[in-house]
């Protein structure tokens, strides 16, 4: 199993988890809050989109997220809630799907060079090489994907589904 | 960069995030439930420890968990609530530490071991991956799986902190 196949497998797991989280969920549901200081689904999806862009930029591909969106969803940004400025859920979904498709194509093209030094002007840069950068960002992404599970549960409860 | 480097980076991040999520939580706080059908912290820790135990077995290393402990935290097992029979949170935390140390040591010292087939043959060990032809694939699947469960711990920690107010 090559490096590209490992990254592809991990990204596919993440994307599958992301898609499962918002399946049947409306924009308003994506703003629901859990007890405590957790972020809502909308913030997490926007945050994932910002970090997906940092993967795209590292491999030299077109990015999707604006600086306004980086401010909204970047690390340390304000929580998103009812009445906050935020992107529509559908927009976030499109950005994540498009980014995933491009990264996956790059991984499958057999020309991926993971030892290449990653650009120094990335929104977030982890490690020196593209391989290290991707490993860190894929792991970061997966942990946020895990956070989406509880938010989906609360949305289902709100919709009168899934509660036992 | 080698395959093992990816796994080491992700495992280390998982471990750091996991320890942050459970730091200072009491035994009882590890049974709190969020709205819906999510699992509590105790179940998630046991589930992660079980899968790590399976990676150890498949890599030819010693297992730390008993079959009945493993079964309690298998995929699809019953939710665990306060008062249910379960593995003590202190033991789970110890398992999380020791399995992490062993896996990291193995990864640092493996010499193409990841290219080998999994060697575990314990049917009751849920981390045993008969469907994967190499340890590389088994590690990729399990570590990716683990990261997502680690993320599930964060909202449970927030719930516990909120309940203290």
mmCIF file of C-alpha atoms in Angstrom:
data_model
loop_
_atom_site.group_PDB
_atom_site.id
_atom_site.type_symbol
_atom_site.label_atom_id
_atom_site.label_comp_id
_atom_site.label_asym_id
_atom_site.label_seq_id
_atom_site.Cartn_x
_atom_site.Cartn_y
_atom_site.Cartn_z
ATOM 1 C CA UNK A 1 0.000 0.000 0.000
ATOM 2 C CA UNK A 2 1.578 3.254 -1.166
ATOM 3 C CA UNK A 3 1.529 6.562 0.686
ATOM 4 C CA UNK A 4 -1.029 7.964 -1.719
ATOM 5 C CA UNK A 5 -3.328 5.016 -1.072
ATOM 6 C CA UNK A 6 -3.101 5.560 2.683
ATOM 7 C CA UNK A 7 -3.997 9.230 2.333
ATOM 8 C CA UNK A 8 -6.770 8.349 -0.082
ATOM 9 C CA UNK A 9 -8.236 5.804 2.336
ATOM 10 C CA UNK A 10 -8.093 8.224 5.270
ATOM 11 C CA UNK A 11 -9.621 11.077 3.305
ATOM 12 C CA UNK A 12 -12.370 8.810 2.009
ATOM 13 C CA UNK A 13 -13.200 7.806 5.584
ATOM 14 C CA UNK A 14 -13.364 11.457 6.589
ATOM 15 C CA UNK A 15 -15.470 12.498 3.621
ATOM 16 C CA UNK A 16 -17.836 9.623 4.205
ATOM 17 C CA UNK A 17 -18.221 10.724 7.838
ATOM 18 C CA UNK A 18 -18.831 14.317 6.774
ATOM 19 C CA UNK A 19 -21.487 13.327 4.249
ATOM 20 C CA UNK A 20 -23.211 11.040 6.746
ATOM 21 C CA UNK A 21 -23.359 13.871 9.280
ATOM 22 C CA UNK A 22 -25.373 16.293 7.144
ATOM 23 C CA UNK A 23 -27.527 13.779 5.316
ATOM 24 C CA UNK A 24 -31.128 14.979 5.731
ATOM 25 C CA UNK A 25 -30.067 18.005 7.781
ATOM 26 C CA UNK A 26 -31.255 21.523 6.916
ATOM 27 C CA UNK A 27 -29.261 24.729 7.304
ATOM 28 C CA UNK A 28 -31.114 25.679 10.507
ATOM 29 C CA UNK A 29 -30.250 22.300 12.029
ATOM 30 C CA UNK A 30 -26.591 22.956 11.331
ATOM 31 C CA UNK A 31 -26.722 25.843 13.808
ATOM 32 C CA UNK A 32 -27.898 23.760 16.760
ATOM 33 C CA UNK A 33 -25.655 23.836 19.809
ATOM 34 C CA UNK A 34 -24.642 21.125 22.226
ATOM 35 C CA UNK A 35 -24.252 21.799 25.956
ATOM 36 C CA UNK A 36 -21.054 23.638 26.821
ATOM 37 C CA UNK A 37 -18.646 25.369 24.481
ATOM 38 C CA UNK A 38 -18.719 22.990 21.521
ATOM 39 C CA UNK A 39 -19.066 24.430 18.038
ATOM 40 C CA UNK A 40 -22.105 23.859 15.859
ATOM 41 C CA UNK A 41 -22.118 21.774 12.681
ATOM 42 C CA UNK A 42 -21.997 24.854 10.476
ATOM 43 C CA UNK A 43 -18.786 26.079 12.112
ATOM 44 C CA UNK A 44 -17.146 22.679 11.956
ATOM 45 C CA UNK A 45 -17.981 22.185 8.277
ATOM 46 C CA UNK A 46 -16.686 25.677 7.496
ATOM 47 C CA UNK A 47 -13.562 24.956 9.520
ATOM 48 C CA UNK A 48 -13.020 21.733 7.601
ATOM 49 C CA UNK A 49 -13.426 23.656 4.339
ATOM 50 C CA UNK A 50 -10.725 26.134 5.392
ATOM 51 C CA UNK A 51 -8.320 23.327 6.238
ATOM 52 C CA UNK A 52 -9.179 21.388 3.058
ATOM 53 C CA UNK A 53 -8.140 24.530 1.229
ATOM 54 C CA UNK A 54 -4.803 24.371 3.020
ATOM 55 C CA UNK A 55 -4.382 20.876 1.592
ATOM 56 C CA UNK A 56 -5.317 22.083 -1.884
ATOM 57 C CA UNK A 57 -2.919 25.022 -1.704
ATOM 58 C CA UNK A 58 -0.090 22.753 -0.561
ATOM 59 C CA UNK A 59 -0.432 20.539 -3.631
ATOM 60 C CA UNK A 60 -0.734 23.514 -5.968
ATOM 61 C CA UNK A 61 -4.429 23.221 -6.721
ATOM 62 C CA UNK A 62 -7.123 25.902 -6.908
ATOM 63 C CA UNK A 63 -8.605 26.880 -3.561
ATOM 64 C CA UNK A 64 -12.244 27.623 -2.769
ATOM 65 C CA UNK A 65 -12.389 29.579 0.471
ATOM 66 C CA UNK A 66 -12.225 33.390 0.675
ATOM 67 C CA UNK A 67 -10.399 35.409 3.345
ATOM 68 C CA UNK A 68 -13.815 36.359 4.760
ATOM 69 C CA UNK A 69 -14.589 32.674 5.190
ATOM 70 C CA UNK A 70 -11.177 32.077 6.733
ATOM 71 C CA UNK A 71 -12.067 34.740 9.303
ATOM 72 C CA UNK A 72 -15.458 33.140 9.952
ATOM 73 C CA UNK A 73 -14.253 29.579 10.281
ATOM 74 C CA UNK A 74 -10.538 29.689 10.996
ATOM 75 C CA UNK A 75 -8.905 28.558 14.213
ATOM 76 C CA UNK A 76 -9.980 30.704 17.152
ATOM 77 C CA UNK A 77 -12.837 32.360 15.271
ATOM 78 C CA UNK A 78 -16.078 33.287 17.032
ATOM 79 C CA UNK A 79 -18.700 30.561 17.501
ATOM 80 C CA UNK A 80 -21.433 30.466 14.866
ATOM 81 C CA UNK A 81 -25.008 30.383 16.122
ATOM 82 C CA UNK A 82 -28.530 31.541 15.323
ATOM 83 C CA UNK A 83 -28.290 34.997 13.780
ATOM 84 C CA UNK A 84 -24.533 34.835 13.212
ATOM 85 C CA UNK A 85 -22.949 35.567 9.913
ATOM 86 C CA UNK A 86 -22.206 32.233 8.261
ATOM 87 C CA UNK A 87 -22.329 30.338 5.005
ATOM 88 C CA UNK A 88 -25.330 28.347 3.948
ATOM 89 C CA UNK A 89 -24.938 24.648 4.675
ATOM 90 C CA UNK A 90 -25.303 23.843 0.968
ATOM 91 C CA UNK A 91 -22.363 26.095 0.081
ATOM 92 C CA UNK A 92 -20.140 24.417 2.654
ATOM 93 C CA UNK A 93 -21.144 20.988 1.392
ATOM 94 C CA UNK A 94 -20.213 21.937 -2.175
ATOM 95 C CA UNK A 95 -16.820 23.295 -1.132
ATOM 96 C CA UNK A 96 -16.028 20.139 0.824
ATOM 97 C CA UNK A 97 -17.135 17.853 -1.988
ATOM 98 C CA UNK A 98 -15.182 19.763 -4.616
ATOM 99 C CA UNK A 99 -12.040 19.903 -2.490
ATOM 100 C CA UNK A 100 -12.259 16.211 -1.762
ATOM 101 C CA UNK A 101 -12.603 15.322 -5.431
ATOM 102 C CA UNK A 102 -9.556 17.394 -6.412
ATOM 103 C CA UNK A 103 -7.326 16.031 -3.638
ATOM 104 C CA UNK A 104 -8.430 12.495 -4.376
ATOM 105 C CA UNK A 105 -7.624 12.918 -8.078
ATOM 106 C CA UNK A 106 -4.189 14.279 -7.164
ATOM 107 C CA UNK A 107 -3.543 11.308 -4.888
ATOM 108 C CA UNK A 108 -4.568 8.876 -7.615
ATOM 109 C CA UNK A 109 -2.526 10.429 -10.401
ATOM 110 C CA UNK A 110 0.639 8.492 -9.442
ATOM 111 C CA UNK A 111 2.696 11.660 -9.554
ATOM 112 C CA UNK A 112 2.214 12.748 -5.973
ATOM 113 C CA UNK A 113 5.523 13.848 -4.416
ATOM 114 C CA UNK A 114 5.168 13.742 -0.663
ATOM 115 C CA UNK A 115 8.785 14.694 0.000
ATOM 116 C CA UNK A 116 8.412 18.086 -1.663
ATOM 117 C CA UNK A 117 8.728 21.052 0.699
ATOM 118 C CA UNK A 118 5.302 22.579 1.195
ATOM 119 C CA UNK A 119 4.743 26.274 0.376
ATOM 120 C CA UNK A 120 5.540 28.610 3.261
ATOM 121 C CA UNK A 121 2.589 30.939 2.725
ATOM 122 C CA UNK A 122 -0.194 28.477 3.521
ATOM 123 C CA UNK A 123 -3.060 29.483 5.805
ATOM 124 C CA UNK A 124 -1.867 26.702 8.073
ATOM 125 C CA UNK A 125 1.358 24.793 7.503
ATOM 126 C CA UNK A 126 2.202 21.623 9.399
ATOM 127 C CA UNK A 127 5.609 20.001 8.978
ATOM 128 C CA UNK A 128 8.131 20.694 6.258
ATOM 129 C CA UNK A 129 6.977 18.370 3.506
ATOM 130 C CA UNK A 130 3.675 17.904 1.754
ATOM 131 C CA UNK A 131 3.451 14.411 3.241
ATOM 132 C CA UNK A 132 3.772 15.669 6.821
ATOM 133 C CA UNK A 133 1.375 18.524 6.104
ATOM 134 C CA UNK A 134 -1.258 16.159 4.734
ATOM 135 C CA UNK A 135 -0.844 13.682 7.599
ATOM 136 C CA UNK A 136 -1.422 16.411 10.178
ATOM 137 C CA UNK A 137 -4.376 17.915 8.340
ATOM 138 C CA UNK A 138 -6.053 14.576 7.670
ATOM 139 C CA UNK A 139 -5.804 13.752 11.390
ATOM 140 C CA UNK A 140 -7.081 17.198 12.386
ATOM 141 C CA UNK A 141 -9.964 16.763 9.978
ATOM 142 C CA UNK A 142 -10.884 13.317 11.317
ATOM 143 C CA UNK A 143 -11.143 14.574 14.883
ATOM 144 C CA UNK A 144 -13.562 17.308 13.810
ATOM 145 C CA UNK A 145 -15.513 14.713 11.817
ATOM 146 C CA UNK A 146 -15.948 12.834 15.081
ATOM 147 C CA UNK A 147 -17.397 15.965 16.657
ATOM 148 C CA UNK A 148 -20.046 16.054 13.935
ATOM 149 C CA UNK A 149 -21.579 12.797 15.150
ATOM 150 C CA UNK A 150 -23.016 14.288 18.333
ATOM 151 C CA UNK A 151 -24.290 17.297 16.381
ATOM 152 C CA UNK A 152 -26.095 15.034 13.958
ATOM 153 C CA UNK A 153 -27.658 13.241 16.904
ATOM 154 C CA UNK A 154 -28.913 16.493 18.399
ATOM 155 C CA UNK A 155 -30.304 17.533 15.010
ATOM 156 C CA UNK A 156 -32.146 14.231 14.701
ATOM 157 C CA UNK A 157 -33.565 14.660 18.188
ATOM 158 C CA UNK A 158 -34.677 18.158 17.219
ATOM 159 C CA UNK A 159 -36.372 16.737 14.137
ATOM 160 C CA UNK A 160 -38.124 14.109 16.242
ATOM 161 C CA UNK A 161 -36.034 11.316 14.766
ATOM 162 C CA UNK A 162 -33.460 8.995 16.179
ATOM 163 C CA UNK A 163 -34.415 9.437 19.819
ATOM 164 C CA UNK A 164 -34.912 6.282 21.837
ATOM 165 C CA UNK B 1 8.380 9.812 4.246
ATOM 166 C CA UNK B 2 7.392 6.241 4.921
ATOM 167 C CA UNK B 3 4.052 4.653 5.690
ATOM 168 C CA UNK B 4 4.948 4.396 9.349
ATOM 169 C CA UNK B 5 5.554 8.160 9.515
ATOM 170 C CA UNK B 6 1.950 8.880 8.567
ATOM 171 C CA UNK B 7 0.697 6.485 11.218
ATOM 172 C CA UNK B 8 3.010 7.887 13.885
ATOM 173 C CA UNK B 9 1.902 11.469 13.211
ATOM 174 C CA UNK B 10 -1.771 10.551 13.374
ATOM 175 C CA UNK B 11 -1.483 8.255 16.394
ATOM 176 C CA UNK B 12 0.400 10.934 18.321
ATOM 177 C CA UNK B 13 -2.229 13.544 17.464
ATOM 178 C CA UNK B 14 -4.982 11.120 18.459
ATOM 179 C CA UNK B 15 -3.329 10.396 21.777
ATOM 180 C CA UNK B 16 -2.777 14.067 22.593
ATOM 181 C CA UNK B 17 -6.337 14.975 21.728
ATOM 182 C CA UNK B 18 -7.731 12.008 23.639
ATOM 183 C CA UNK B 19 -5.790 12.833 26.797
ATOM 184 C CA UNK B 20 -6.901 16.463 26.612
ATOM 185 C CA UNK B 21 -10.515 15.358 26.290
ATOM 186 C CA UNK B 22 -10.468 13.191 29.411
ATOM 187 C CA UNK B 23 -8.085 15.206 31.592
ATOM 188 C CA UNK B 24 -9.549 15.716 35.049
ATOM 189 C CA UNK B 25 -12.824 13.923 34.311
ATOM 190 C CA UNK B 26 -14.186 11.817 37.157
ATOM 191 C CA UNK B 27 -15.287 8.213 36.791
ATOM 192 C CA UNK B 28 -18.943 9.295 36.858
ATOM 193 C CA UNK B 29 -18.433 12.041 34.293
ATOM 194 C CA UNK B 30 -17.266 9.390 31.857
ATOM 195 C CA UNK B 31 -20.794 7.963 31.734
ATOM 196 C CA UNK B 32 -22.579 11.175 30.759
ATOM 197 C CA UNK B 33 -24.710 10.980 27.613
ATOM 198 C CA UNK B 34 -25.464 13.668 25.071
ATOM 199 C CA UNK B 35 -28.929 13.934 23.483
ATOM 200 C CA UNK B 36 -29.496 11.172 20.949
ATOM 201 C CA UNK B 37 -27.756 7.861 20.564
ATOM 202 C CA UNK B 38 -24.117 8.782 20.977
ATOM 203 C CA UNK B 39 -21.905 6.740 23.266
ATOM 204 C CA UNK B 40 -20.418 7.870 26.570
ATOM 205 C CA UNK B 41 -16.712 8.461 27.207
ATOM 206 C CA UNK B 42 -16.267 5.072 28.888
ATOM 207 C CA UNK B 43 -17.541 3.220 25.820
ATOM 208 C CA UNK B 44 -15.442 5.278 23.423
ATOM 209 C CA UNK B 45 -12.265 4.724 25.451
ATOM 210 C CA UNK B 46 -12.921 0.992 25.607
ATOM 211 C CA UNK B 47 -13.650 0.892 21.892
ATOM 212 C CA UNK B 48 -10.407 2.689 21.045
ATOM 213 C CA UNK B 49 -8.404 0.493 23.432
ATOM 214 C CA UNK B 50 -9.902 -2.643 21.862
ATOM 215 C CA UNK B 51 -8.931 -1.630 18.371
ATOM 216 C CA UNK B 52 -5.442 -0.703 19.517
ATOM 217 C CA UNK B 53 -5.176 -4.065 21.222
ATOM 218 C CA UNK B 54 -6.087 -5.661 17.923
ATOM 219 C CA UNK B 55 -3.337 -3.750 16.139
ATOM 220 C CA UNK B 56 -0.856 -5.025 18.720
ATOM 221 C CA UNK B 57 -1.983 -8.619 18.251
ATOM 222 C CA UNK B 58 -1.857 -8.326 14.486
ATOM 223 C CA UNK B 59 1.655 -6.913 14.703
ATOM 224 C CA UNK B 60 2.803 -9.930 16.710
ATOM 225 C CA UNK B 61 2.858 -8.136 20.052
ATOM 226 C CA UNK B 62 1.183 -8.988 23.337
ATOM 227 C CA UNK B 63 -2.476 -8.275 23.960
ATOM 228 C CA UNK B 64 -3.511 -6.447 27.125
ATOM 229 C CA UNK B 65 -7.271 -6.942 27.039
ATOM 230 C CA UNK B 66 -9.344 -9.956 27.979
ATOM 231 C CA UNK B 67 -11.872 -11.278 25.441
ATOM 232 C CA UNK B 68 -14.837 -10.283 27.621
ATOM 233 C CA UNK B 69 -13.468 -6.751 27.901
ATOM 234 C CA UNK B 70 -13.024 -6.551 24.161
ATOM 235 C CA UNK B 71 -16.516 -7.807 23.426
ATOM 236 C CA UNK B 72 -18.044 -5.196 25.724
ATOM 237 C CA UNK B 73 -16.715 -2.443 23.469
ATOM 238 C CA UNK B 74 -17.088 -4.050 20.046
ATOM 239 C CA UNK B 75 -18.752 -2.202 17.201
ATOM 240 C CA UNK B 76 -22.512 -2.464 17.713
ATOM 241 C CA UNK B 77 -22.211 -3.406 21.385
ATOM 242 C CA UNK B 78 -24.792 -2.102 23.837
ATOM 243 C CA UNK B 79 -24.436 1.448 25.135
ATOM 244 C CA UNK B 80 -22.820 1.741 28.554
ATOM 245 C CA UNK B 81 -24.478 3.797 31.247
ATOM 246 C CA UNK B 82 -23.578 4.530 34.862
ATOM 247 C CA UNK B 83 -24.079 1.368 36.904
ATOM 248 C CA UNK B 84 -23.652 -0.994 33.937
ATOM 249 C CA UNK B 85 -20.978 -3.648 34.007
ATOM 250 C CA UNK B 86 -17.984 -2.160 32.238
ATOM 251 C CA UNK B 87 -14.234 -1.780 32.438
ATOM 252 C CA UNK B 88 -13.155 0.716 35.067
ATOM 253 C CA UNK B 89 -12.194 4.079 33.608
ATOM 254 C CA UNK B 90 -8.815 3.975 35.343
ATOM 255 C CA UNK B 91 -7.981 0.693 33.629
ATOM 256 C CA UNK B 92 -9.174 2.060 30.300
ATOM 257 C CA UNK B 93 -6.915 5.070 30.689
ATOM 258 C CA UNK B 94 -4.020 2.752 31.500
ATOM 259 C CA UNK B 95 -4.814 0.651 28.420
ATOM 260 C CA UNK B 96 -4.898 3.770 26.267
ATOM 261 C CA UNK B 97 -1.434 4.745 27.511
ATOM 262 C CA UNK B 98 0.216 1.364 27.241
ATOM 263 C CA UNK B 99 -1.193 0.478 23.830
ATOM 264 C CA UNK B 100 -0.086 3.869 22.519
ATOM 265 C CA UNK B 101 3.441 3.358 23.822
ATOM 266 C CA UNK B 102 3.701 -0.132 22.356
ATOM 267 C CA UNK B 103 2.328 0.871 18.975
ATOM 268 C CA UNK B 104 4.629 3.883 18.727
ATOM 269 C CA UNK B 105 7.638 1.775 19.703
ATOM 270 C CA UNK B 106 6.694 -0.851 17.143
ATOM 271 C CA UNK B 107 6.237 1.753 14.414
ATOM 272 C CA UNK B 108 9.582 3.372 15.187
ATOM 273 C CA UNK B 109 11.386 0.051 15.012
ATOM 274 C CA UNK B 110 9.500 -1.880 12.363
ATOM 275 C CA UNK B 111 11.612 -2.957 9.425
ATOM 276 C CA UNK B 112 9.138 -3.423 6.627
ATOM 277 C CA UNK B 113 6.868 -5.151 9.136
ATOM 278 C CA UNK B 114 3.968 -3.098 7.849
ATOM 279 C CA UNK B 115 4.191 -4.942 4.553
ATOM 280 C CA UNK B 116 3.523 -8.244 6.322
ATOM 281 C CA UNK B 117 0.141 -9.869 6.719
ATOM 282 C CA UNK B 118 -1.590 -9.450 10.098
ATOM 283 C CA UNK B 119 -0.604 -12.341 12.364
ATOM 284 C CA UNK B 120 -3.379 -12.192 14.963
ATOM 285 C CA UNK B 121 -5.763 -15.094 15.089
ATOM 286 C CA UNK B 122 -7.941 -14.284 18.063
ATOM 287 C CA UNK B 123 -11.458 -14.359 16.742
ATOM 288 C CA UNK B 124 -12.760 -12.462 19.734
ATOM 289 C CA UNK B 125 -10.368 -9.603 19.219
ATOM 290 C CA UNK B 126 -12.327 -7.000 17.308
ATOM 291 C CA UNK B 127 -9.216 -5.218 16.129
ATOM 292 C CA UNK B 128 -8.074 -8.347 14.309
ATOM 293 C CA UNK B 129 -8.437 -7.553 10.694
ATOM 294 C CA UNK B 130 -8.856 -10.670 8.628
ATOM 295 C CA UNK B 131 -10.010 -8.644 5.634
ATOM 296 C CA UNK B 132 -6.774 -6.663 5.326
ATOM 297 C CA UNK B 133 -3.939 -8.330 3.482
ATOM 298 C CA UNK B 134 -1.212 -6.187 5.029
ATOM 299 C CA UNK B 135 -0.642 -4.458 8.320
ATOM 300 C CA UNK B 136 -0.349 -1.184 6.433
ATOM 301 C CA UNK B 137 -3.972 -1.398 5.377
ATOM 302 C CA UNK B 138 -5.031 -2.570 8.819
ATOM 303 C CA UNK B 139 -3.258 0.344 10.480
ATOM 304 C CA UNK B 140 -4.689 2.825 7.988
ATOM 305 C CA UNK B 141 -8.227 1.633 8.604
ATOM 306 C CA UNK B 142 -7.904 1.451 12.372
ATOM 307 C CA UNK B 143 -6.063 4.704 12.900
ATOM 308 C CA UNK B 144 -8.545 6.560 10.700
ATOM 309 C CA UNK B 145 -11.371 4.956 12.659
ATOM 310 C CA UNK B 146 -9.709 5.915 15.943
ATOM 311 C CA UNK B 147 -9.335 9.598 15.026
ATOM 312 C CA UNK B 148 -13.065 9.954 14.486
ATOM 313 C CA UNK B 149 -13.873 8.377 17.844
ATOM 314 C CA UNK B 150 -11.322 10.646 19.513
ATOM 315 C CA UNK B 151 -13.245 13.597 18.097
ATOM 316 C CA UNK B 152 -16.426 12.281 19.683
ATOM 317 C CA UNK B 153 -14.846 12.775 23.101
ATOM 318 C CA UNK B 154 -14.712 16.576 22.792
ATOM 319 C CA UNK B 155 -18.447 17.305 23.064
ATOM 320 C CA UNK B 156 -18.656 14.816 25.932
ATOM 321 C CA UNK B 157 -15.963 16.735 27.780
ATOM 322 C CA UNK B 158 -17.854 19.975 27.184
ATOM 323 C CA UNK B 159 -20.970 18.352 28.609
ATOM 324 C CA UNK B 160 -19.084 17.288 31.723
ATOM 325 C CA UNK B 161 -17.631 20.768 32.228
ATOM 326 C CA UNK B 162 -21.036 22.352 31.716
ATOM 327 C CA UNK B 163 -22.587 20.043 34.308
ATOM 328 C CA UNK B 164 -20.077 21.223 36.916
ATOM 329 C CA UNK B 165 -21.373 24.800 36.707
#
